[in-house]
mmCIF file with all atom_site columns, C-alpha atoms in Angstrom:
data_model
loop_
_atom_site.group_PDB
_atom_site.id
_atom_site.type_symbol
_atom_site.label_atom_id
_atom_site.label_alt_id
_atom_site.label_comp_id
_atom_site.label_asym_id
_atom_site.label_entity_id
_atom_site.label_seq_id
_atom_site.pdbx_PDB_ins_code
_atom_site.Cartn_x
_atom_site.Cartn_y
_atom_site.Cartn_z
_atom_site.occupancy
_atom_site.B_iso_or_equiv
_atom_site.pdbx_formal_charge
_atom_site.auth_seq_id
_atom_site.auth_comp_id
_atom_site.auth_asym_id
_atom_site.auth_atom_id
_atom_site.pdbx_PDB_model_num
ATOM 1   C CA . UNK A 1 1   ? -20.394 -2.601  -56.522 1.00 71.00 ? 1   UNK A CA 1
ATOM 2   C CA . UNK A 1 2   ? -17.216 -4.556  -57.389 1.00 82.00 ? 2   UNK A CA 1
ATOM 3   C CA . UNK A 1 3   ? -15.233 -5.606  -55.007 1.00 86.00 ? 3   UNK A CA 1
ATOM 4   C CA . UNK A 1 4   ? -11.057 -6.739  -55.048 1.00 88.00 ? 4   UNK A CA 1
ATOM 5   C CA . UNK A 1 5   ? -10.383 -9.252  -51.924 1.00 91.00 ? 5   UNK A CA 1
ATOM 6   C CA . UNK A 1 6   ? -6.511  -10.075 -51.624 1.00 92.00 ? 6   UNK A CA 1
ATOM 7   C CA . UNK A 1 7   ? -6.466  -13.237 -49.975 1.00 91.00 ? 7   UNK A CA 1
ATOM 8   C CA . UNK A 1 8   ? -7.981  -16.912 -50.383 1.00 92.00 ? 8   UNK A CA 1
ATOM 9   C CA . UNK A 1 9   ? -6.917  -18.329 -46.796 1.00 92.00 ? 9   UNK A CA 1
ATOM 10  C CA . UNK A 1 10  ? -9.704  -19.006 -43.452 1.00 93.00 ? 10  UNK A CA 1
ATOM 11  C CA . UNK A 1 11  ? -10.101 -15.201 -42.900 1.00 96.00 ? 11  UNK A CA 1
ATOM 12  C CA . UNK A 1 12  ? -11.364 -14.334 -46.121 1.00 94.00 ? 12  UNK A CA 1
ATOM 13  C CA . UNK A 1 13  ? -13.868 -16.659 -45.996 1.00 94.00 ? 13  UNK A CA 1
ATOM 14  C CA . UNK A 1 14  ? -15.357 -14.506 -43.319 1.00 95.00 ? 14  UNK A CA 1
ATOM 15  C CA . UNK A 1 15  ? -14.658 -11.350 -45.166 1.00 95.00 ? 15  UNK A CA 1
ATOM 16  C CA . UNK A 1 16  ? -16.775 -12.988 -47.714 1.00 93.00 ? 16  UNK A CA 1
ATOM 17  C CA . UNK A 1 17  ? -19.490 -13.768 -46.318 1.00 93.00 ? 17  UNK A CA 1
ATOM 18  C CA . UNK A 1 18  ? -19.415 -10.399 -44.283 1.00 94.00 ? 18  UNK A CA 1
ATOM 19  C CA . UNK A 1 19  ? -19.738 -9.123  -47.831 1.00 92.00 ? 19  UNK A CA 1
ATOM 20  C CA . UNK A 1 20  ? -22.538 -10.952 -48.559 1.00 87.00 ? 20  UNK A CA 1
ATOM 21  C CA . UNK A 1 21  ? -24.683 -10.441 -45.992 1.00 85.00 ? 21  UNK A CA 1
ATOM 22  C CA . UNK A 1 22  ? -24.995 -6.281  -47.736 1.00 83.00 ? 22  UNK A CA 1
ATOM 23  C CA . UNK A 1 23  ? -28.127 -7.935  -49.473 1.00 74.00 ? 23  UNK A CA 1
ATOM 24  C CA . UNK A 1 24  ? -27.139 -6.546  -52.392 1.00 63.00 ? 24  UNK A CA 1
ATOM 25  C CA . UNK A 1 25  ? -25.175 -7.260  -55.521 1.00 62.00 ? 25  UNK A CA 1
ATOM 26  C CA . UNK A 1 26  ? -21.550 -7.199  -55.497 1.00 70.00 ? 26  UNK A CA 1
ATOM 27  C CA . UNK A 1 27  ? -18.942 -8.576  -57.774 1.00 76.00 ? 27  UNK A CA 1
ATOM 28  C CA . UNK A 1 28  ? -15.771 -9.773  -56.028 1.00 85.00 ? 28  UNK A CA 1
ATOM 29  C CA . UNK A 1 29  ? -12.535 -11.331 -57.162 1.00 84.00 ? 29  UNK A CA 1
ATOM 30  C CA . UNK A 1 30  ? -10.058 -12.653 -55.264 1.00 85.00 ? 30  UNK A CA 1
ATOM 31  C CA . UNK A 1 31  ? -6.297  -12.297 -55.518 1.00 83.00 ? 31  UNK A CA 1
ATOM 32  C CA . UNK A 1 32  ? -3.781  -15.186 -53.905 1.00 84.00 ? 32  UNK A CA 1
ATOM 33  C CA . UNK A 1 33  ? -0.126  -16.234 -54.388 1.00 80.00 ? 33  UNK A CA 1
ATOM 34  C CA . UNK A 1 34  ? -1.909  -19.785 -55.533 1.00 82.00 ? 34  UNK A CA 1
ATOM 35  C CA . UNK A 1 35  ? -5.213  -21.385 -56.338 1.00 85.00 ? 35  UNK A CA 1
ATOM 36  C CA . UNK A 1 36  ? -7.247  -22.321 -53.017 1.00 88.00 ? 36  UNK A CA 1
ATOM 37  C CA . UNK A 1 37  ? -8.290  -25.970 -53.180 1.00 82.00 ? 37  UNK A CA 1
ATOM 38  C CA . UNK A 1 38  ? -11.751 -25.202 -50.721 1.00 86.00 ? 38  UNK A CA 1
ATOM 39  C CA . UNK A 1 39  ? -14.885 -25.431 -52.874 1.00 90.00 ? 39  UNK A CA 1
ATOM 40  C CA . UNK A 1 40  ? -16.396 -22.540 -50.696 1.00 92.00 ? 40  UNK A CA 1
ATOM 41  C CA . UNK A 1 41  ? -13.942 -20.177 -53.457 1.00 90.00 ? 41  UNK A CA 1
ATOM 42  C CA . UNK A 1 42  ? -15.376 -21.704 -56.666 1.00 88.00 ? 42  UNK A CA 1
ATOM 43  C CA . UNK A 1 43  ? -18.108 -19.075 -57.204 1.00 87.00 ? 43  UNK A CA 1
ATOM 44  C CA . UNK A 1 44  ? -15.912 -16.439 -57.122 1.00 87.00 ? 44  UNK A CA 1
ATOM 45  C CA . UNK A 1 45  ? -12.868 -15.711 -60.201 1.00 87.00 ? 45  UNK A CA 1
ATOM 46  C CA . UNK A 1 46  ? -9.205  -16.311 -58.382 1.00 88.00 ? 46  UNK A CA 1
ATOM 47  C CA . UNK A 1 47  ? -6.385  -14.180 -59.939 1.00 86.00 ? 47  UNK A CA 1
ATOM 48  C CA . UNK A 1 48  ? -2.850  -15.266 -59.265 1.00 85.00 ? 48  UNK A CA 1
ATOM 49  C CA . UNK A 1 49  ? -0.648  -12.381 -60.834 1.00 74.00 ? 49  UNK A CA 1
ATOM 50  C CA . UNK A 1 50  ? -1.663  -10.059 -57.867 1.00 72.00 ? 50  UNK A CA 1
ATOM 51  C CA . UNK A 1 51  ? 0.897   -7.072  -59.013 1.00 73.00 ? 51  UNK A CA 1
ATOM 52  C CA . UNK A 1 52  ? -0.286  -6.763  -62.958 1.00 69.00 ? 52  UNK A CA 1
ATOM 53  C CA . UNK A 1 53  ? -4.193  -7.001  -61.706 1.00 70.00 ? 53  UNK A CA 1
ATOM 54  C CA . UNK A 1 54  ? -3.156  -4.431  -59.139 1.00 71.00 ? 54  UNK A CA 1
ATOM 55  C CA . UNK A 1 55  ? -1.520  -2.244  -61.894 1.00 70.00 ? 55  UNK A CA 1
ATOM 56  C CA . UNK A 1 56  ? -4.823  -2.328  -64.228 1.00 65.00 ? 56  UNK A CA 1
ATOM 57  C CA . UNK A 1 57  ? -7.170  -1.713  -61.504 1.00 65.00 ? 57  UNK A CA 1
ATOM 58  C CA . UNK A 1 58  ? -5.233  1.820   -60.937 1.00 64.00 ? 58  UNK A CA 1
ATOM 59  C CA . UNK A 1 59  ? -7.779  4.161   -62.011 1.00 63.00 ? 59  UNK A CA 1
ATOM 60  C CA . UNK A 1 60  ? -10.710 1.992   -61.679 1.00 67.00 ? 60  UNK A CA 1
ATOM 61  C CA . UNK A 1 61  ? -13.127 2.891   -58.416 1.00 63.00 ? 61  UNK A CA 1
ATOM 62  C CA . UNK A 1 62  ? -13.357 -0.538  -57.028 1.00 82.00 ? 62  UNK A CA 1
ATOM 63  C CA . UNK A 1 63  ? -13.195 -1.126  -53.291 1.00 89.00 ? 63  UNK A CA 1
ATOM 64  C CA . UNK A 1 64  ? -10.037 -3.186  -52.050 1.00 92.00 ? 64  UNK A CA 1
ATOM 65  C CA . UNK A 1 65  ? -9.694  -4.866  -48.868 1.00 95.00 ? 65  UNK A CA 1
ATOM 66  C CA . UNK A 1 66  ? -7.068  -7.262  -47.782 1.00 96.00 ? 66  UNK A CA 1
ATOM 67  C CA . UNK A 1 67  ? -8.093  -10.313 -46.198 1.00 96.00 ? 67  UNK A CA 1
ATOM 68  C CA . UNK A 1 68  ? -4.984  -11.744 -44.403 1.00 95.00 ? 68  UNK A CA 1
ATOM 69  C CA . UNK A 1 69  ? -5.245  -12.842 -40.742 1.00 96.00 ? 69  UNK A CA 1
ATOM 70  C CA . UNK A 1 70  ? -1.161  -12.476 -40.537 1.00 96.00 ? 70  UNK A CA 1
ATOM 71  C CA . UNK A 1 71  ? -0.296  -9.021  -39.470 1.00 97.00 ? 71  UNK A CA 1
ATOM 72  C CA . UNK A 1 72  ? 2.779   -8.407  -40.980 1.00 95.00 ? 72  UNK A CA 1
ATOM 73  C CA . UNK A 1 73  ? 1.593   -9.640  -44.226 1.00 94.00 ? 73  UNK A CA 1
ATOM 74  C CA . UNK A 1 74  ? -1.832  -7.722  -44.055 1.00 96.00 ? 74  UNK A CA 1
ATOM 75  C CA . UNK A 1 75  ? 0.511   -4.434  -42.978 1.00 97.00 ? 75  UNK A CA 1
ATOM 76  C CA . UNK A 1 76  ? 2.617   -4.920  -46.221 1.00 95.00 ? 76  UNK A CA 1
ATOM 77  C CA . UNK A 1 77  ? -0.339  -5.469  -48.883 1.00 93.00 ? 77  UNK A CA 1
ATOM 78  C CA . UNK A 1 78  ? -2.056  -2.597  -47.380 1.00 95.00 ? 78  UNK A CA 1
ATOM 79  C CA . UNK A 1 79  ? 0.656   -0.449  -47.858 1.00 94.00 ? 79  UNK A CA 1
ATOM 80  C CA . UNK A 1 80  ? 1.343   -1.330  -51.321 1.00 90.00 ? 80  UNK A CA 1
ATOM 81  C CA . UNK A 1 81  ? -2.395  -0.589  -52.275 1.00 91.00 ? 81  UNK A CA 1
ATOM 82  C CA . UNK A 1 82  ? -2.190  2.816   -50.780 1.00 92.00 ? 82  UNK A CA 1
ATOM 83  C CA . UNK A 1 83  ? 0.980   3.597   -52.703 1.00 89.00 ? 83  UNK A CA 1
ATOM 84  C CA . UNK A 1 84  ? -0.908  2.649   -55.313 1.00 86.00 ? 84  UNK A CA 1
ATOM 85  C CA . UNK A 1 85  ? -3.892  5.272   -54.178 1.00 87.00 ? 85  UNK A CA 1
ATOM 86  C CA . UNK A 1 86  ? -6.606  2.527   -54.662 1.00 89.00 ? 86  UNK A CA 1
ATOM 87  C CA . UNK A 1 87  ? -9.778  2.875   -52.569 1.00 90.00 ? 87  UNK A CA 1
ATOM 88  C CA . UNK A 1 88  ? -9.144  0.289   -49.730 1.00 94.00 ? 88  UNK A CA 1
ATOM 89  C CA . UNK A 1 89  ? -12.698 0.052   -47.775 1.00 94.00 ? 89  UNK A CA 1
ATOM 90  C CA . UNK A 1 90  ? -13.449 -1.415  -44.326 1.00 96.00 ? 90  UNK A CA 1
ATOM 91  C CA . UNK A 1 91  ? -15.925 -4.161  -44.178 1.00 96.00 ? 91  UNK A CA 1
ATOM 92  C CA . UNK A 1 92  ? -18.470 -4.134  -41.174 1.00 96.00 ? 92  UNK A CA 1
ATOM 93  C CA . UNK A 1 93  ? -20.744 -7.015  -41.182 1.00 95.00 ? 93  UNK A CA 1
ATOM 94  C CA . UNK A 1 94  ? -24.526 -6.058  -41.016 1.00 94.00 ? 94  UNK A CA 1
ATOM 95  C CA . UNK A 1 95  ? -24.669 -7.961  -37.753 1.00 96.00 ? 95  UNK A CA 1
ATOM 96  C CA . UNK A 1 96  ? -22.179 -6.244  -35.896 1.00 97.00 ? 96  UNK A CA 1
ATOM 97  C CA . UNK A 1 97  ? -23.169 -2.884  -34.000 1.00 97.00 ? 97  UNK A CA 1
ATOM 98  C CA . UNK A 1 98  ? -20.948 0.273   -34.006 1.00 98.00 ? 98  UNK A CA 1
ATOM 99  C CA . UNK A 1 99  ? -21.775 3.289   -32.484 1.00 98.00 ? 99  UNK A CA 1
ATOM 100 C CA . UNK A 1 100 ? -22.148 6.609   -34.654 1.00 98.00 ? 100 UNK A CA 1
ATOM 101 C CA . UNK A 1 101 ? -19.727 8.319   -32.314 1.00 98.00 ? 101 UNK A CA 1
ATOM 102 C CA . UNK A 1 102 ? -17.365 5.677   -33.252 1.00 98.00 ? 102 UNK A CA 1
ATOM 103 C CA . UNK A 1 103 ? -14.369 5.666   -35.621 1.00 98.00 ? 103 UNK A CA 1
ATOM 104 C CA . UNK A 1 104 ? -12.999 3.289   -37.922 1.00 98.00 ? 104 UNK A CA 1
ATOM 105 C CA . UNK A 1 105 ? -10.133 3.742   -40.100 1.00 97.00 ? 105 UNK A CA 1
ATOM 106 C CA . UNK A 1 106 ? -9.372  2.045   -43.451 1.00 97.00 ? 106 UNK A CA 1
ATOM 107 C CA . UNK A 1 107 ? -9.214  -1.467  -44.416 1.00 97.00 ? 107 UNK A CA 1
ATOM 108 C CA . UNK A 1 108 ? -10.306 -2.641  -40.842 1.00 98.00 ? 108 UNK A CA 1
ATOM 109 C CA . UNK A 1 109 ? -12.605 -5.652  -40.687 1.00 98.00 ? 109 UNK A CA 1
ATOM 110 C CA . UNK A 1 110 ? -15.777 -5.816  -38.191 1.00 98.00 ? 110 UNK A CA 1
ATOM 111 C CA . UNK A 1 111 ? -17.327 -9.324  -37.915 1.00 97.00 ? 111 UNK A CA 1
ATOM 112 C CA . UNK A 1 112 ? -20.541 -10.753 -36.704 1.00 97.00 ? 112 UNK A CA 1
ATOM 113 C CA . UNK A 1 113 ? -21.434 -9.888  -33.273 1.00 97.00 ? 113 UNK A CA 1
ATOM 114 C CA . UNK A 1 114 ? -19.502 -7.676  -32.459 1.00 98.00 ? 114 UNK A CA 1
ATOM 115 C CA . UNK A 1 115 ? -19.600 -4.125  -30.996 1.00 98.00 ? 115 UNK A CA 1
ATOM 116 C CA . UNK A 1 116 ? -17.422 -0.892  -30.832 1.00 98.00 ? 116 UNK A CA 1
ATOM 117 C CA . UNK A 1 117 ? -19.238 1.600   -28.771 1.00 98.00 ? 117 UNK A CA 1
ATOM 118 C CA . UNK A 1 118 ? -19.583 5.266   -28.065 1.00 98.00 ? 118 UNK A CA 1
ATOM 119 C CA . UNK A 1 119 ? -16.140 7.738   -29.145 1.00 98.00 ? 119 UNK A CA 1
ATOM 120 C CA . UNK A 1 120 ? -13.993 4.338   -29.690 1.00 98.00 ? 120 UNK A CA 1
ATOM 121 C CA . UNK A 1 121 ? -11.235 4.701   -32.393 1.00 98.00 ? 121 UNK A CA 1
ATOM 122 C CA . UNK A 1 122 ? -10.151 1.741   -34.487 1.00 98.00 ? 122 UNK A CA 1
ATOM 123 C CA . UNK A 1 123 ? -6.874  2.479   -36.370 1.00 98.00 ? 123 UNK A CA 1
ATOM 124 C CA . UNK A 1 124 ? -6.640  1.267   -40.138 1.00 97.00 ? 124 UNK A CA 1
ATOM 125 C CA . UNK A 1 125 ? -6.319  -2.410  -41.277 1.00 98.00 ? 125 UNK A CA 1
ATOM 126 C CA . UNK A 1 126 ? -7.494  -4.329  -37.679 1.00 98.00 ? 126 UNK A CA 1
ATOM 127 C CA . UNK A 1 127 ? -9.578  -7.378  -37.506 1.00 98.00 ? 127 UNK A CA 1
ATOM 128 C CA . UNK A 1 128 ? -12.509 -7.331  -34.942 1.00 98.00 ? 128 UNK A CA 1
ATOM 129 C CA . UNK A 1 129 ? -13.473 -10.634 -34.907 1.00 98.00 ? 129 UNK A CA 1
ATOM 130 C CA . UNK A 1 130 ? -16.673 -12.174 -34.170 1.00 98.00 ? 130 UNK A CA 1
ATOM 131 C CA . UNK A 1 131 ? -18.564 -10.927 -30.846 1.00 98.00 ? 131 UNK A CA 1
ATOM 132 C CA . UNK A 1 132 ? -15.611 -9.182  -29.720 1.00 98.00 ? 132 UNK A CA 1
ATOM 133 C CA . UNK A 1 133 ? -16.576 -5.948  -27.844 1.00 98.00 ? 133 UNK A CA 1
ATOM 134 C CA . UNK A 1 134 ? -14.828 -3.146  -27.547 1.00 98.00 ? 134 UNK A CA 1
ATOM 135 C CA . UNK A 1 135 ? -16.659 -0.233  -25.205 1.00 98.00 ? 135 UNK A CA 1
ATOM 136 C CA . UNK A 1 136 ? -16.714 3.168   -24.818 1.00 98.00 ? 136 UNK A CA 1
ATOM 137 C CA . UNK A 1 137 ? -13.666 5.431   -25.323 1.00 98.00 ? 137 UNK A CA 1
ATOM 138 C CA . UNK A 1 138 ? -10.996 2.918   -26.421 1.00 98.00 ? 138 UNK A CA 1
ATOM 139 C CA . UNK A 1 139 ? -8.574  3.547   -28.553 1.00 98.00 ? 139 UNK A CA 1
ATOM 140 C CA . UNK A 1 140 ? -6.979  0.599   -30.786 1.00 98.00 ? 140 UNK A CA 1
ATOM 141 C CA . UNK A 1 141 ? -3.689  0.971   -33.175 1.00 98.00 ? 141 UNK A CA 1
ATOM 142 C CA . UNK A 1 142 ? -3.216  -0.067  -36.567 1.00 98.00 ? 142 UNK A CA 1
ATOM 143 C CA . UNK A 1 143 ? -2.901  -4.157  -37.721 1.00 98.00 ? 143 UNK A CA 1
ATOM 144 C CA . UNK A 1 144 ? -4.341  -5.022  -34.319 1.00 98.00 ? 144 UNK A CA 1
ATOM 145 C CA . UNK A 1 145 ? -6.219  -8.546  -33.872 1.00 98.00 ? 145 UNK A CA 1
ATOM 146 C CA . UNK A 1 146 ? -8.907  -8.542  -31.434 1.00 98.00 ? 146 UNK A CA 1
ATOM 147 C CA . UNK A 1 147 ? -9.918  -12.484 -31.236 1.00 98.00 ? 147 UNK A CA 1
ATOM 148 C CA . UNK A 1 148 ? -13.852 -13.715 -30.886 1.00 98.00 ? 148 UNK A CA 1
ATOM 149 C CA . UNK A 1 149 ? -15.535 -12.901 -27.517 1.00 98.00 ? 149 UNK A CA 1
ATOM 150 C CA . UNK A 1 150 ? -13.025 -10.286 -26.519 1.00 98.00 ? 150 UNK A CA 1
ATOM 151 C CA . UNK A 1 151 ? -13.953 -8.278  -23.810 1.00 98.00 ? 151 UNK A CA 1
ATOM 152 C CA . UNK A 1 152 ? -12.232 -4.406  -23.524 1.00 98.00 ? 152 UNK A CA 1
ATOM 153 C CA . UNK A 1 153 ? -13.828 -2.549  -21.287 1.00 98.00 ? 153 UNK A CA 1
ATOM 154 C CA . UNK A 1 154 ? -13.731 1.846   -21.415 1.00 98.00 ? 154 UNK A CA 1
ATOM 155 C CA . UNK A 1 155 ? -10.721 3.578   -22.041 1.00 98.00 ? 155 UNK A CA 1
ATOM 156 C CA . UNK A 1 156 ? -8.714  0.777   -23.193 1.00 98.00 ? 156 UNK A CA 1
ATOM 157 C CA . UNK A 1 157 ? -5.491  1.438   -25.482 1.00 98.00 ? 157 UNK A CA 1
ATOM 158 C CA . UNK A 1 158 ? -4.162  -1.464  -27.410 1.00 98.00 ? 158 UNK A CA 1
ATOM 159 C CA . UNK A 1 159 ? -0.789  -0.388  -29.624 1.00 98.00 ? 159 UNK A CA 1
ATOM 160 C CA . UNK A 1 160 ? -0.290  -1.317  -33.208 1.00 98.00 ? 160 UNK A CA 1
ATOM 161 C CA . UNK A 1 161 ? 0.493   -4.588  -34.327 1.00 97.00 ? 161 UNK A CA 1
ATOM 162 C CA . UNK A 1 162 ? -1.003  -5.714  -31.409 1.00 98.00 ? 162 UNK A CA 1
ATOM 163 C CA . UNK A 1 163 ? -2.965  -9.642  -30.895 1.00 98.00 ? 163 UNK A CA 1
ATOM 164 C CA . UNK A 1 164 ? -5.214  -10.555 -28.570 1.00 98.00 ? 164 UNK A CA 1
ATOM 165 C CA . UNK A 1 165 ? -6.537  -13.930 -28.563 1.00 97.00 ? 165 UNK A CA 1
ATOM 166 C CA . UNK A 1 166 ? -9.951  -15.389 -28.023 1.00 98.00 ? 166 UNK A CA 1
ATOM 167 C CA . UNK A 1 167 ? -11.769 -14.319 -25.028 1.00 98.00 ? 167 UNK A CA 1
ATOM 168 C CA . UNK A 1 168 ? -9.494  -12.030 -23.631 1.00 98.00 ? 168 UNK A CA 1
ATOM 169 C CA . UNK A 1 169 ? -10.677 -9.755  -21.038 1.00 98.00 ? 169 UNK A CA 1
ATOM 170 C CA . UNK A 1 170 ? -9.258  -6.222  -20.527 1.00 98.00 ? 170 UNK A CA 1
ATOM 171 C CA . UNK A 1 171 ? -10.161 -4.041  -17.157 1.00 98.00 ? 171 UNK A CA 1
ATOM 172 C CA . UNK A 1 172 ? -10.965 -0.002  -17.809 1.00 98.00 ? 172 UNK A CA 1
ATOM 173 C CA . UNK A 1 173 ? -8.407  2.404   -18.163 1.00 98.00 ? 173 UNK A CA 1
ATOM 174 C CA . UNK A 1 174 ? -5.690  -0.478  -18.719 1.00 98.00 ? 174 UNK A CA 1
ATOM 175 C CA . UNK A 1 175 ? -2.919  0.341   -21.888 1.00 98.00 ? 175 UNK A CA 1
ATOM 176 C CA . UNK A 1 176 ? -1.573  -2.594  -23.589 1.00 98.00 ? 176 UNK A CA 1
ATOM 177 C CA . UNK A 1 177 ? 1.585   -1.519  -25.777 1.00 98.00 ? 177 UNK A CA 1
ATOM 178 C CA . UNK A 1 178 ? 2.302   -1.980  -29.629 1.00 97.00 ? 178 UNK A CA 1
ATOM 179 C CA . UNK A 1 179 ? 3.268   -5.573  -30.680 1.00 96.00 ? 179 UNK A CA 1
ATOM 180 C CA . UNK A 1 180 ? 2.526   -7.623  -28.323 1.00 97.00 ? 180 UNK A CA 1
ATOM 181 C CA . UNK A 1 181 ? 0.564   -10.788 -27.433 1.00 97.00 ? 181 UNK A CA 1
ATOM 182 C CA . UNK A 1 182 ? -1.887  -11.642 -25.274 1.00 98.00 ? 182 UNK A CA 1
ATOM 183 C CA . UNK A 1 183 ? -3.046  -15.091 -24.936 1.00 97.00 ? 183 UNK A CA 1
ATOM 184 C CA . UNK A 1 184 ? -6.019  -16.936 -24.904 1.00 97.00 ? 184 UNK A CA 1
ATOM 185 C CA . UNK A 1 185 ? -8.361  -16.393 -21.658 1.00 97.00 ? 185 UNK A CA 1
ATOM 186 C CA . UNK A 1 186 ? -6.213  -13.769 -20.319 1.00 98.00 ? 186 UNK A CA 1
ATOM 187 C CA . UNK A 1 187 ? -7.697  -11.360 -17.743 1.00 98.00 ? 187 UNK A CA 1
ATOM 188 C CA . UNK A 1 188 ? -5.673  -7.884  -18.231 1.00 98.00 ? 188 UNK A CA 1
ATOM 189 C CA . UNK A 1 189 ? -5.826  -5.666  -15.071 1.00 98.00 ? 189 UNK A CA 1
ATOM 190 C CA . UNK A 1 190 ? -2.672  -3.623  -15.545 1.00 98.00 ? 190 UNK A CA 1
ATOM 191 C CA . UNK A 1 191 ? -0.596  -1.618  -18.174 1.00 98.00 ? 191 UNK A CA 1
ATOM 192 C CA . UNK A 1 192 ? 1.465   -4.321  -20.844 1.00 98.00 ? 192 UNK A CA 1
ATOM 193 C CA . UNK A 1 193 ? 4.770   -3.260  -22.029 1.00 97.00 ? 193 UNK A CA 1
ATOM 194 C CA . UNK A 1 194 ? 5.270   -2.948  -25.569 1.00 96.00 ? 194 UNK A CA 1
ATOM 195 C CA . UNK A 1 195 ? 6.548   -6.304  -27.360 1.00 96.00 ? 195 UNK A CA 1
ATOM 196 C CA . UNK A 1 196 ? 5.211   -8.197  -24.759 1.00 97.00 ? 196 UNK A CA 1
ATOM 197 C CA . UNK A 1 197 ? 3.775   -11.986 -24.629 1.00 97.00 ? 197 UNK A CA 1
ATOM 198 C CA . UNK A 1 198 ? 1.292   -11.791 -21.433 1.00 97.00 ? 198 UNK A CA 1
ATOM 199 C CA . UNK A 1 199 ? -1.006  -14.619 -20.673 1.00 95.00 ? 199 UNK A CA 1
ATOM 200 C CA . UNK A 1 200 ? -3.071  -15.553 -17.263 1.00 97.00 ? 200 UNK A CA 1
ATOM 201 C CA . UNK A 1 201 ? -5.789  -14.694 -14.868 1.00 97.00 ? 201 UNK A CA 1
ATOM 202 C CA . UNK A 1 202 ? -4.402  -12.394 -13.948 1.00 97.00 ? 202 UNK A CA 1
ATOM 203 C CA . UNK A 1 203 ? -2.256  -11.783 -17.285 1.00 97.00 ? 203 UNK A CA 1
ATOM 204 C CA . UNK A 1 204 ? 1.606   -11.741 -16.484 1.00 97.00 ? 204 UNK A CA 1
ATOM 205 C CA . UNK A 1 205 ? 4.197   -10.694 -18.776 1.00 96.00 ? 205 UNK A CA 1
ATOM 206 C CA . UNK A 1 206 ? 6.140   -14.043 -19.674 1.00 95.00 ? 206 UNK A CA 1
ATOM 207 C CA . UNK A 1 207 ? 8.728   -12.449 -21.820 1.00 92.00 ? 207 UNK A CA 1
ATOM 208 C CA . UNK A 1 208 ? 9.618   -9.617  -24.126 1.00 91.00 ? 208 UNK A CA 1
ATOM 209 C CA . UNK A 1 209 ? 9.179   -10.017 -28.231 1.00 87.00 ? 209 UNK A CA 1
ATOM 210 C CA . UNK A 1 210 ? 11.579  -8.770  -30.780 1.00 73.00 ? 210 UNK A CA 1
ATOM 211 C CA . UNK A 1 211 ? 9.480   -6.324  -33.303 1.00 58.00 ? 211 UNK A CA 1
ATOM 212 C CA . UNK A 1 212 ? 7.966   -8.642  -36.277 1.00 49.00 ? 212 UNK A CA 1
ATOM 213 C CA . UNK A 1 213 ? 8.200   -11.426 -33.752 1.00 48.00 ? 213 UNK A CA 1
ATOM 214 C CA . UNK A 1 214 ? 4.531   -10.996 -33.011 1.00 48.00 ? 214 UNK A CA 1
ATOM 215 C CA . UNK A 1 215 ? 2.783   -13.040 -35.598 1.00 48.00 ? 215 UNK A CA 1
ATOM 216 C CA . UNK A 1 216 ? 0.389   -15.679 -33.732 1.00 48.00 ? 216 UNK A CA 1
ATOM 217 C CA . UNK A 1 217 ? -1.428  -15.778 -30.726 1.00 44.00 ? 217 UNK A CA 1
ATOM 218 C CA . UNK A 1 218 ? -1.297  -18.329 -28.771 1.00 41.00 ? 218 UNK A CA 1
#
């Protein structure tokens, strides 16, 4: 199976190595704006002129993901590969459990340790990082972040574009809108307005975003 990665930064070293862990052969090239200078990306070919590769590879069935922590950026090359009508595949590492009952949409990302569980959704292009767990009955938007050792408990709604940062904690039933943040630690008990930026135990709304303002958690 070939494989097209767009994206040399920290999170596609993850994607990588979520990759890997299949167990079974796979060709992968990576695509970035410039050459990475890690050693980690020396095994694998680096192309730089991302729209002519992406032109060539039209009617080819390789599997595309993009590999961009950034949201808005991740939102954008997604788009432009399904303009394109490539196949763009979600990536669930080997070590992660989800539930058969679950749903994940395209060009989401599913790391080690975590879990989705029974009649969750997971919109397209989201990043479930490592040992986040998401339970039973959520539903999550499009280009949402969950950070490592997340915690949503069941019937949680997170809207698109949405970030929450490591080890935050979400109580049942509780929506959190589109774009906003939620910071590191937080404990959510109650609804979050959309375009919020909400940290604390208990999380508190400390002010309202502007739409593409919501780029980095805290």
């Amino acid at each position: 199976m070939k494989w097209e990665i767009i994206g040399t930064g920290g999170h596609s070293k993850v994607v990588l190595e979520a990759i890997k862990s299949f167990g079974h052969y796979v060709q992968v090239t990576c695509f970035s704006k410039s050459l990475p200078n890690h050693p980690f990306f020396v095994p694998y070919p680096i192309v730089l002129d991302e729209e002519k590769m992406i032109h060539l590879h039209e009617n080819t069935f390789d599997s595309w993901h993009v590999a961009i922590g950034d949201i808005s950026i991740r939102e954008k090359k997604l788009e432009q590969l399904e303009q394109k009508k490539l196949i763009i595949s979600s990536i669930i590492h080997k070590n992660s459990i989800v539930s058969p009952s679950a749903t994940i949409d395209e060009g989401t990302f599913v790391n080690a340790g975590a879990v989705v569980n029974a009649s969750t959704r997971i919109g397209r292009g989201c990043i479930i990082n490592t040992s986040a767990s998401i339970d039973h009955d959520c539903m999550i938007g499009d280009f949402v972040n969950i950070g490592p050792g997340s915690r949503l408990a069941g019937h949680v709604s997170v809207g698109t574009k949405t970030e929450l940062g490591t080890g935050v904690s979400v109580a049942p039933h509780v929506k959190i809108g589109k774009g906003c943040i939620m910071g590191i630690g937080s404990v959510v008990v109650k609804n979050i307005p959309d375009f919020s930026l909400a940290y604390g135990v208990p999380a508190q709304v400390i002010k309202l975003l502007e739409d593409k303002q919501c780029k980095k958690t805290i």
